[in-house]
Amino acid sequence: MTTPGRRSSTFTRLLRHGFTDASAAERLLDGGELAAVRDDPVLLEALGATADPDLALHGLVRLLEAQPDPTARRELLDTLIAAKPLRDRLLGVLGASEALADHLARHAGDWQALVTYEPRDLHRGVAEFERGLAEADDPVSLRVAYRRCLLSIAARDVCGTIDVAETAAELADLATATLRAALALAEAAAPEDAALCRLAVIAMGKCGGHELNYVSDVDVIFVGEPAEGVDEADETKAMRAATALASHLMRICSETTVEGSIWPVDANLRPEGRNGPLVRTLSSHLAYYQRWAKTWEFQALLKARPVAGDAALGAEYVAALQPLVWQAADRENFVADVQKMRRRVVETIPVAEVDRQLKLGPGGLRDVEFAVQLLQLVHGRADTSLHSGTTLDALEALAAGGYVGRADAAQLDEAYRFLRSMEHRIQLHRLRRTHLVPEDEADLRRLGRSLGLRTDPVTGLLRAWRRHASVVRRLHEKLFYRPLLDAVAQLAPGETRLSAEAARERLVALGYADPAGALRHLEALASGVTRKAAIQRTLLPVLLGWFADSADPDAGLLGFRKVSDALGKTPWYLRLLRDEGAAAENLARVLSAGRLAPDLLMRAPEAVALLGDGDGGGLAPRARPQLEQEILAAVRRADGAEQAVTAARGVRRRELFRTAAADIIGSYGTEARPVEADPGALVDRVGAAVSDLTAATLAGTLRAVVREGWGDTLPTRFAIIGMGRFGGHELGYGSDADVLFVHEPRDGVDEREAGDAANKVVSELRRLLQVPSADPPLLIDADLRPEGKSGPLVRTLKSYEAYYRRWSLMWERHALLRAECVAGDADLGRRFVDLVDPLRYPADGLGEDAVREIRRLKARMESERMPRGADPKLHAKLGPGGLSDVEWTVQLTQLRHGHREPGLRTTRTREALAAACEAGLVPAEHAATLDEAWVLATRVRNAVMLVRGRAGDTFPSDPRELAAVGRYLGHGPGHAGDMLDEYRRTTRRARAVVEELFYGA
């Protein structure tokens, strides 16, 4: 019986040595198996050095209990106390791996494998592992032998005899030996199949790359050929035999027995994946990769390595396919495809697991691997030193060749090793395939201690993990771009420069059409020793990645150089891009999305401030009262009408940029802000913002003209009525402003004097808004006035009343559906709207003659206005299912039912369509079809204007411009054809609805 003092002393010592349940540990030490050595300081010291002393002690007791007799137990204890190498290895394994402790308890003599090591055993290879598996003659004994070999790797790993890269290499070598043993068992079970065929097993993924985990699927591809002497006519029979052997090999490794399983063998990286044949001939493999393979399949072949079966056939496979791997970077959209694959992997992670994902999450192992593989594929064409399937070896070769900065490579190497060590230790505990950092504190404590963090293992582990993940996040994309700057900058002594040819290769792979010009821009931006150049060198690697994610990287980089040249000396510009999280990415998106936004920005580069998070006001559209207030204040300060209108047009230019930038960023999305999920919301925001801006500009110009010619008061009341898309709050970037001008002489003013004043106002207003300047002109179109181009530009309210009462045609009543007062005398504008309401919402609806007239007008417009040579099915305005179809269908409904359905009395197309649906006039399914088509056609027109810088109703013919329109509409690189198919599909459905609702088909 122990005294309380002694018990207390042992209890304290156990706590001091890292035991968390000292009472349980004390009971185990007092038990019969360990009583003789319970006070041995060597044992306690060794237990305290393990990752989990409690687990190690429990495993040791189980191992002692499993020994067949007292002599065996005595031998184990004596060896444990006397031999430090065994003590460290055995207790290290027991403290790190519950699963291997279970194995030792089942196979009590396997601890002998850890007693002594020959020098060759310190770094074992395939041959040594093959010897260790040689006696296995069935799947169960193969599993036991495999675990015994795994035990030796784990022991040297946890003791630090081999580092993480050597551990991963040995695990891959053990997998190789195991695949060979499994194939031998399969061949022994079916000798007649083995005689018919040659079968090669090609390792892929981490096994092929010689960097396997403790628990991982082993990715393979099988290649088969008829055996020598087998008639070619029997090829089918030979391939069936090869398939049977391959299937049996997979079952031997994957199936669960009383000894568990080894690991799943995964052949899904083969051509056509799980839908393709398990085994193909070499010629079949070659034909597939030459014709059908996707970019990711060539990326996967980077790690292909023959490991089992017919060695000559395996070597032929690699020799035949390797040249194709190094041509992959020539494929269109190569970089975008690789990066999209990476993003897709991240998107598949359950939200609850993203922050714990060691492998797939942001800043995880896959980020390093993708970045390294991308660089290998780009530069491996010309540099065979990069042809390694092992991530760390490839990273070292990239640094040696100057393709990656040495400091960046060293940081990534350190981070990758730490993350792989974490992954190994997490899996080693229960030998389960997982890449999630545990949440339980006991698991985190064991994990931290296994990595040498003893003082505060949980806090230290989480801090180190976050630090390394942050390094990876920061570097993994920049890794691709920063050496481009080094290629044109001064380097420190000893640094290796990316060659001009390598820089050109990398820029071409990124999608730059003029790599020489891009290098000149980089040199101009980043060379020198100024603080400005230093900040640019920090910003550019990230910006280059965002430019490359667009349809026109050249334009993005050129635009950035122009903006930087214009603003480089201002104190806030580079600080904004460096310090405001969203500003730099927003600028990159805007500059590379097309011509309109950069052109607007270059006329006033200080508008870059709008892209930040701070005082620039952000990208939210400003309300019309705010816009009018600013413009009218500028008009009051100006000397003369021309200066006033110049100021108003300057505000318009800035706000057009704000609207375009918000539209682009909402359509492309950024790291902090996803793509706008509702395209209709984007369309509505653009239409409202541009329409409000146009109205405010007209209000300011009208005030300037009146002040210049008449002082404070014009002799006649004057109002501007918005028509068409302007009145409907649906203006696009390239739309003219359709208007009517109405006036009413003030009391006591002669009608002729009033008419002359009104005409002078209209003439001067139109002139000032089109004066050549750096600002985009605002074109005023008054052709919807009574009598069209033949009628007077401006009329009195009474003249409008008389004309509409006696002479108005059906098309004029139709056009008035969009009439809304937008500027000038608000009371006069309201009276004009009251005047036309009975015309556009007739009390008796429309008679059949009127309906026929509208249909006739629509059919004539379709045939006469379609541009010669245009594809009608791709014309956003006049084509079938386009804007005109949807708007005329909605407007016919308004003319018919607007008098009795108040919801239809709106100038906005989508509002009227929704009201018609609500009133039961249009079925919900039809309304949704028409709305989708109208939104898409409107976005196409907006996209064309953003991309080309000039208005257009059809898709561009230039491939790069077409791709840019596609990106705006949410279609990735290489999917312009899908965009056109989607447009045709959407408008075809809409046209069917129009035929029914408008034409009565």
PDB file of N, CA and C in Angstrom, residues 721 742 797 800-801 804 816 819-821 826-842 899 905:
ATOM      1  N   ILE A 721     -40.269  66.315 -71.112  1.00  0.00           N
ATOM      2  CA  ILE A 721     -40.971  65.053 -70.883  1.00  0.00           C
ATOM      3  C   ILE A 721     -40.090  63.912 -71.390  1.00  0.00           C
ATOM      4  N   VAL A 742     -42.348  70.885 -73.903  1.00  0.00           N
ATOM      5  CA  VAL A 742     -43.639  71.546 -73.796  1.00  0.00           C
ATOM      6  C   VAL A 742     -43.451  72.866 -73.048  1.00  0.00           C
ATOM      7  N   LEU A 797     -48.762  73.567 -74.337  1.00  0.00           N
ATOM      8  CA  LEU A 797     -49.621  72.502 -73.837  1.00  0.00           C
ATOM      9  C   LEU A 797     -50.930  72.476 -74.626  1.00  0.00           C
ATOM     10  N   TYR A 800     -50.409  70.762 -77.958  1.00  0.00           N
ATOM     11  CA  TYR A 800     -50.401  69.301 -77.788  1.00  0.00           C
ATOM     12  C   TYR A 800     -51.825  68.784 -77.652  1.00  0.00           C
ATOM     13  N   GLU A 801     -52.635  69.492 -76.839  1.00  0.00           N
ATOM     14  CA  GLU A 801     -54.006  69.043 -76.600  1.00  0.00           C
ATOM     15  C   GLU A 801     -54.799  69.018 -77.899  1.00  0.00           C
ATOM     16  N   TYR A 804     -53.389  66.116 -80.240  1.00  0.00           N
ATOM     17  CA  TYR A 804     -53.731  64.758 -79.817  1.00  0.00           C
ATOM     18  C   TYR A 804     -55.237  64.491 -79.964  1.00  0.00           C
ATOM     19  N   LEU A 816     -46.701  57.367 -76.006  1.00  0.00           N
ATOM     20  CA  LEU A 816     -46.990  58.133 -74.795  1.00  0.00           C
ATOM     21  C   LEU A 816     -47.075  57.261 -73.541  1.00  0.00           C
ATOM     22  N   ALA A 819     -44.343  58.340 -71.306  1.00  0.00           N
ATOM     23  CA  ALA A 819     -44.170  59.769 -71.026  1.00  0.00           C
ATOM     24  C   ALA A 819     -44.139  60.037 -69.521  1.00  0.00           C
ATOM     25  N   GLU A 820     -43.116  60.801 -69.105  1.00  0.00           N
ATOM     26  CA  GLU A 820     -42.966  61.177 -67.693  1.00  0.00           C
ATOM     27  C   GLU A 820     -42.161  62.463 -67.645  1.00  0.00           C
ATOM     28  N   CYS A 821     -42.606  63.396 -66.815  1.00  0.00           N
ATOM     29  CA  CYS A 821     -41.863  64.649 -66.683  1.00  0.00           C
ATOM     30  C   CYS A 821     -40.522  64.389 -66.006  1.00  0.00           C
ATOM     31  N   ALA A 826     -42.439  71.499 -62.873  1.00  0.00           N
ATOM     32  CA  ALA A 826     -43.063  70.240 -62.454  1.00  0.00           C
ATOM     33  C   ALA A 826     -44.574  70.289 -62.633  1.00  0.00           C
ATOM     34  N   ASP A 827     -45.196  71.459 -62.360  1.00  0.00           N
ATOM     35  CA  ASP A 827     -46.655  71.561 -62.490  1.00  0.00           C
ATOM     36  C   ASP A 827     -47.066  71.399 -63.951  1.00  0.00           C
ATOM     37  N   LEU A 828     -46.335  72.052 -64.850  1.00  0.00           N
ATOM     38  CA  LEU A 828     -46.619  71.914 -66.282  1.00  0.00           C
ATOM     39  C   LEU A 828     -46.437  70.458 -66.724  1.00  0.00           C
ATOM     40  N   GLY A 829     -45.384  69.830 -66.200  1.00  0.00           N
ATOM     41  CA  GLY A 829     -45.156  68.426 -66.540  1.00  0.00           C
ATOM     42  C   GLY A 829     -46.296  67.536 -66.079  1.00  0.00           C
ATOM     43  N   ARG A 830     -46.812  67.786 -64.868  1.00  0.00           N
ATOM     44  CA  ARG A 830     -47.924  66.981 -64.368  1.00  0.00           C
ATOM     45  C   ARG A 830     -49.169  67.175 -65.235  1.00  0.00           C
ATOM     46  N   ARG A 831     -49.416  68.425 -65.657  1.00  0.00           N
ATOM     47  CA  ARG A 831     -50.598  68.686 -66.487  1.00  0.00           C
ATOM     48  C   ARG A 831     -50.465  68.018 -67.856  1.00  0.00           C
ATOM     49  N   PHE A 832     -49.223  67.950 -68.377  1.00  0.00           N
ATOM     50  CA  PHE A 832     -49.025  67.244 -69.645  1.00  0.00           C
ATOM     51  C   PHE A 832     -49.360  65.759 -69.466  1.00  0.00           C
ATOM     52  N   VAL A 833     -48.892  65.169 -68.362  1.00  0.00           N
ATOM     53  CA  VAL A 833     -49.165  63.743 -68.108  1.00  0.00           C
ATOM     54  C   VAL A 833     -50.667  63.522 -67.955  1.00  0.00           C
ATOM     55  N   ASP A 834     -51.351  64.450 -67.234  1.00  0.00           N
ATOM     56  CA  ASP A 834     -52.810  64.329 -67.098  1.00  0.00           C
ATOM     57  C   ASP A 834     -53.485  64.406 -68.463  1.00  0.00           C
ATOM     58  N   LEU A 835     -52.950  65.250 -69.348  1.00  0.00           N
ATOM     59  CA  LEU A 835     -53.508  65.404 -70.686  1.00  0.00           C
ATOM     60  C   LEU A 835     -53.428  64.105 -71.492  1.00  0.00           C
ATOM     61  N   VAL A 836     -52.304  63.390 -71.394  1.00  0.00           N
ATOM     62  CA  VAL A 836     -52.109  62.216 -72.252  1.00  0.00           C
ATOM     63  C   VAL A 836     -52.631  60.923 -71.617  1.00  0.00           C
ATOM     64  N   ASP A 837     -52.960  60.939 -70.330  1.00  0.00           N
ATOM     65  CA  ASP A 837     -53.432  59.703 -69.686  1.00  0.00           C
ATOM     66  C   ASP A 837     -54.632  59.079 -70.405  1.00  0.00           C
ATOM     67  N   PRO A 838     -55.678  59.869 -70.790  1.00  0.00           N
ATOM     68  CA  PRO A 838     -56.812  59.241 -71.497  1.00  0.00           C
ATOM     69  C   PRO A 838     -56.424  58.642 -72.847  1.00  0.00           C
ATOM     70  N   LEU A 839     -55.344  59.164 -73.455  1.00  0.00           N
ATOM     71  CA  LEU A 839     -54.908  58.622 -74.735  1.00  0.00           C
ATOM     72  C   LEU A 839     -54.190  57.285 -74.559  1.00  0.00           C
ATOM     73  N   ARG A 840     -53.342  57.191 -73.530  1.00  0.00           N
ATOM     74  CA  ARG A 840     -52.555  55.966 -73.369  1.00  0.00           C
ATOM     75  C   ARG A 840     -53.278  54.896 -72.556  1.00  0.00           C
ATOM     76  N   TYR A 841     -54.257  55.319 -71.785  1.00  0.00           N
ATOM     77  CA  TYR A 841     -55.064  54.342 -71.048  1.00  0.00           C
ATOM     78  C   TYR A 841     -56.530  54.570 -71.406  1.00  0.00           C
ATOM     79  N   PRO A 842     -56.918  54.296 -72.670  1.00  0.00           N
ATOM     80  CA  PRO A 842     -58.280  54.627 -73.132  1.00  0.00           C
ATOM     81  C   PRO A 842     -59.345  53.896 -72.315  1.00  0.00           C
ATOM     82  N   HIS A 899     -56.736  51.355 -68.210  1.00  0.00           N
ATOM     83  CA  HIS A 899     -57.763  52.220 -67.614  1.00  0.00           C
ATOM     84  C   HIS A 899     -58.358  51.577 -66.370  1.00  0.00           C
ATOM     85  N   ARG A 905     -50.472  51.343 -64.952  1.00  0.00           N
ATOM     86  CA  ARG A 905     -50.163  52.743 -65.305  1.00  0.00           C
ATOM     87  C   ARG A 905     -48.775  53.107 -64.795  1.00  0.00           C
TER      88      ARG A 905
END
